[in-house]
Structure formats: C-alpha cells, structure tokens
CSV table of C-alpha atoms and ligand atoms in Angstrom, one decimal:
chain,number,residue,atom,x,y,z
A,20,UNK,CA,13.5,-101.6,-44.3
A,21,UNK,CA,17.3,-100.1,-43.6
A,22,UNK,CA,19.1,-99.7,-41.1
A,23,UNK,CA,20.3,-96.3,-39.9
A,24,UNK,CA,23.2,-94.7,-38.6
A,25,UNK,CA,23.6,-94.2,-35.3
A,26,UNK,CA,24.6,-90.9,-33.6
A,27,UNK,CA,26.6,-91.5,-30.6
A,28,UNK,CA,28.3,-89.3,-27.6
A,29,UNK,CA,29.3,-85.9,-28.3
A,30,UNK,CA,27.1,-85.4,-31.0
A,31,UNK,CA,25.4,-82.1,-31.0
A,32,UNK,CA,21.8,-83.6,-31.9
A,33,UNK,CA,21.3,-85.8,-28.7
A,34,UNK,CA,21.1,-82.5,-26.5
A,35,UNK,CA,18.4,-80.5,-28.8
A,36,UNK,CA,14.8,-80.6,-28.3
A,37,UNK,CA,12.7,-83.1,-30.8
A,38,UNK,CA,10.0,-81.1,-33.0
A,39,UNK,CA,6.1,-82.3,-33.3
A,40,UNK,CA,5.4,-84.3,-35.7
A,41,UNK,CA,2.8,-82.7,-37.3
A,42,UNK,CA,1.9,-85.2,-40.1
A,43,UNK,CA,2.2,-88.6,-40.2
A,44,UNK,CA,3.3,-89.4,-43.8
A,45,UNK,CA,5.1,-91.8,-45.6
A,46,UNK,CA,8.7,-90.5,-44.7
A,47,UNK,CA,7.5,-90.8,-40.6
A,48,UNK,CA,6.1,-94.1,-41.5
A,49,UNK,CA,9.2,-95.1,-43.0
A,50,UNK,CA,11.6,-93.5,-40.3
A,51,UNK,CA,9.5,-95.3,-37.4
A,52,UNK,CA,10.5,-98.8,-39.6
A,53,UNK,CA,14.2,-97.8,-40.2
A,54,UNK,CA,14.2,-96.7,-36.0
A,55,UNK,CA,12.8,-100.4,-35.3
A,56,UNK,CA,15.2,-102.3,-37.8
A,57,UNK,CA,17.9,-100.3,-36.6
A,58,UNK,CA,17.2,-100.8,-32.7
A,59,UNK,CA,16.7,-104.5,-33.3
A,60,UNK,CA,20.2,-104.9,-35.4
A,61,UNK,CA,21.9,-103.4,-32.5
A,62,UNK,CA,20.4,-105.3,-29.5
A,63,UNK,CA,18.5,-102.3,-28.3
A,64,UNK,CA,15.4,-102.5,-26.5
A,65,UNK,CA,14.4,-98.8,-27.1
A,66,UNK,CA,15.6,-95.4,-29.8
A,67,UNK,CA,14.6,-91.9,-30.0
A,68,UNK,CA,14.4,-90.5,-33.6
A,69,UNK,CA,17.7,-88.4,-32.8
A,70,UNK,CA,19.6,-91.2,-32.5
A,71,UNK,CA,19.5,-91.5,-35.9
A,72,UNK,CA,19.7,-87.7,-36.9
A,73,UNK,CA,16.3,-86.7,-36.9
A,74,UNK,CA,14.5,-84.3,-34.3
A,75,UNK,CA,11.3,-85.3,-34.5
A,76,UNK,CA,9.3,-86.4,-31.3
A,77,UNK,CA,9.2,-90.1,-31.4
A,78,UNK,CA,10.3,-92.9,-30.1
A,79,UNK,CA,10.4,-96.7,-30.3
A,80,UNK,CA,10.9,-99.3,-28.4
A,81,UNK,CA,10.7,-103.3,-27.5
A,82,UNK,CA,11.2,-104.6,-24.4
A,83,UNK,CA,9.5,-108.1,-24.8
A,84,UNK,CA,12.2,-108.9,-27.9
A,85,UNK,CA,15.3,-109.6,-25.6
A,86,UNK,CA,13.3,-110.6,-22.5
A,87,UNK,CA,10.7,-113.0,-24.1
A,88,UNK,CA,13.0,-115.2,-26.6
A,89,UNK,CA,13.0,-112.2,-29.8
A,90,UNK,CA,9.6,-112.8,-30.2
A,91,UNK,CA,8.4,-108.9,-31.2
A,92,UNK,CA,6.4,-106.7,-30.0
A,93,UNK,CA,7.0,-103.3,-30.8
A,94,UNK,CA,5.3,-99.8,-30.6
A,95,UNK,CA,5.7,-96.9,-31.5
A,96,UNK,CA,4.9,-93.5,-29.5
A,97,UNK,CA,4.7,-90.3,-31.6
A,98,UNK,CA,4.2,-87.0,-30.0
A,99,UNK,CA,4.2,-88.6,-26.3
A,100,UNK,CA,3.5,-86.8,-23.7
A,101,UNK,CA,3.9,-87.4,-20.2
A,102,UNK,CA,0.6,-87.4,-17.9
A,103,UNK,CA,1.6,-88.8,-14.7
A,104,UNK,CA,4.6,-89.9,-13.2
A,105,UNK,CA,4.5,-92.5,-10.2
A,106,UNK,CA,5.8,-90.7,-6.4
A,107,UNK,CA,7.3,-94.5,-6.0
A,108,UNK,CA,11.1,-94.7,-7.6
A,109,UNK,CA,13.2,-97.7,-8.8
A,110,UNK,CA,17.0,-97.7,-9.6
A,111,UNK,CA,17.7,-99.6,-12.8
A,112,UNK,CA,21.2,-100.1,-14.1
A,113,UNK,CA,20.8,-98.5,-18.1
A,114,UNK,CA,22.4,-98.4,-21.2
A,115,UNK,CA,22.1,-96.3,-24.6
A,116,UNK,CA,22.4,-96.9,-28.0
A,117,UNK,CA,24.4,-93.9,-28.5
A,118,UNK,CA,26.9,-94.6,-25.4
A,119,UNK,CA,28.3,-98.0,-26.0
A,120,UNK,CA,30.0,-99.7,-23.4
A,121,UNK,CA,28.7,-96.8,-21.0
A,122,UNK,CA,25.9,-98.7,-18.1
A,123,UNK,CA,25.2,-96.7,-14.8
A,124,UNK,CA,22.6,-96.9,-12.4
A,125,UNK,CA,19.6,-94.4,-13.0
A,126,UNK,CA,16.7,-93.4,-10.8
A,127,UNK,CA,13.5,-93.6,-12.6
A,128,UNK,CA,9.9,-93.1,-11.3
A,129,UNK,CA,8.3,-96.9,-11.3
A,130,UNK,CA,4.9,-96.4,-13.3
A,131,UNK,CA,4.0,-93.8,-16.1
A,132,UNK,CA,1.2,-92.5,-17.7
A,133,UNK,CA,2.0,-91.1,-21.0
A,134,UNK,CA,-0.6,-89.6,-24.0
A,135,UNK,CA,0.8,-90.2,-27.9
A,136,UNK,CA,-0.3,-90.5,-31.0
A,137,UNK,CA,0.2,-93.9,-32.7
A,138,UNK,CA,1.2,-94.6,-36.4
A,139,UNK,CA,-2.2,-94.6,-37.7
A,140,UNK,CA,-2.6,-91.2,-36.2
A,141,UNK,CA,-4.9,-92.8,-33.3
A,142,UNK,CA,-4.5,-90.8,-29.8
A,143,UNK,CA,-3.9,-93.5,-27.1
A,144,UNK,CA,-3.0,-93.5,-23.6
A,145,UNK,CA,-1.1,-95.8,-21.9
A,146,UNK,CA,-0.1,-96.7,-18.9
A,147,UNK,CA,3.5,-98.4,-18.3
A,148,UNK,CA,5.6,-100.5,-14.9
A,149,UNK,CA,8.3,-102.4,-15.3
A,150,UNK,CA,11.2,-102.3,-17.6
A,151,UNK,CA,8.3,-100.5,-20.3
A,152,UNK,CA,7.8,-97.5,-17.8
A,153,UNK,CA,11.9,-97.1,-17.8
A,154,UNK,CA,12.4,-97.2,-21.4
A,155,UNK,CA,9.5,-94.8,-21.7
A,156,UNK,CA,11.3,-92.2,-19.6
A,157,UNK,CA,14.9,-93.0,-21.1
A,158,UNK,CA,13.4,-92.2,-24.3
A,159,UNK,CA,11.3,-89.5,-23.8
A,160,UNK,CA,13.9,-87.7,-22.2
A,161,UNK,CA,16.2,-88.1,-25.5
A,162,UNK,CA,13.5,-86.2,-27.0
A,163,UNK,CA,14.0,-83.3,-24.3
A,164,UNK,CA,18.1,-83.5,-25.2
A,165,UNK,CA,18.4,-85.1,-22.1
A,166,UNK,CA,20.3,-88.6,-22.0
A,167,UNK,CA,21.3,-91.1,-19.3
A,168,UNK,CA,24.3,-90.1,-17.7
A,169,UNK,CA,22.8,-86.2,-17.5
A,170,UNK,CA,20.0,-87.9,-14.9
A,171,UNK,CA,23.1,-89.4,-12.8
A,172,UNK,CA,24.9,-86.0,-12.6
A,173,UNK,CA,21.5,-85.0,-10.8
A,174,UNK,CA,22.5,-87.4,-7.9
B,213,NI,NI1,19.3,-93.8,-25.1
C-alpha cells in the first residue's frame, strides 16, 4: 500500500495515449492498489494510471466511498473499452485530481456500456448511470490524453 504522487496540470503525461496492459502481473496488481490508496487519501472518487505517471490503460474508481458514508466499494477497469454510449446527455459539474481547485460543468452521455478486463484477468462488461457512468467517461478519456476542461472547450 503507498500512496503515489500525483501529476497535475501542465504535465506532459495527462495528454498522451495510455498503452494495453498486456499482462496483469504483480507490478499492475500493485499499481491498481497504490491508484486506490492514492485516490482515497485525496478525496477522489475516480484516477487514471497517468495521474500517477504511468501510461497504462486503467482506471479506478469509487463512487459509493464519499456518497454512502466511506464505506468502499471499488473496482478496477483495465483495458476498458467503450461499447455504447447513451443518445440521452446530462451536465454534471466535475472536478480532477490533477486540477485542484479547478470544477466546471461537463456534458457527459447519461448511461455507458463499457468491456474491460478485471484484476484477475476476467473479461466483464458492464453497464453504468449515474455518477458511475460520468466517472467512467472522465476517466477513460484521461486514458485517450483527454481531460475535463478539453470536453468544455468543445462547447
Ligand atoms: Ni481526472
């Protein structure tokens, strides 16, 4: 368990693509934990492994912690792919690890259907509403280089 450092705004690394993960070994096992310890330790409900140096194609994220009284429940999407997104749209206001202090209002489709591979190498499919669906696509996106406030220049 340790908590990593976080990259923040400006950094090079949170506009390049994340690479496959082609083997899930102890050093991807151990990265997943260090991404959870260090999303929890600073009040996040979701990280992409380049937030914490590392272009590999997984994220992380929590959304019951903060909403449901810090009881866990995390997971862990490696390799995710998106399947389907929903025609419907929602505007949520958003944050991000790596732009403290920065919240703005982000239009996100309102469901998603999304294909990873879980930590025990398992293929899974899942299908996400809600605050899940919108930390799905906030992360997933970091993966693609793409963060937050790139999605409100769209606008
Ligand atoms: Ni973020």
């Amino acid at each position: 368990m340790a908590i990593r450092q976080l990259r923040f705004s400006g950094d090079e690394i949170l506009t390049k693509k994340a690479k496959k993960i082609e083997n899930i070994d102890n050093k991807i096992k151990e990265l997943a934990q260090d991404m959870l310890d260090t999303m929890y330790a600073n009040d996040g409900i979701g990280l992409a492994a380049c937030q914490v140096g590392m272009l590999k194609a997984m994220l992380v994220y929590d959304v019951n912690y903060i909403e449901e009284g810090k009881v866990k429940k995390p997971n862990i999407l490696i390799n995710p792919k998106i399947l389907e997104l929903s025609k419907s749209m929602v505007t949520v206001e958003e944050g991000c690890l790596s732009f403290p202090n920065q919240f703005d209002n982000v239009i996100r489709h309102e469901k998603v259907k999304i294909e990873y591979t879980d930590i025990k190498g398992k293929k899974r499919i899942l299908k996400a509403s809600g605050m899940e669906a919108i930390v799905i696509q906030h992360e997933y996106d970091h993966l693609e280089g793409i963060v937050f406030l790139d999605r409100i220049k769209e606008k």
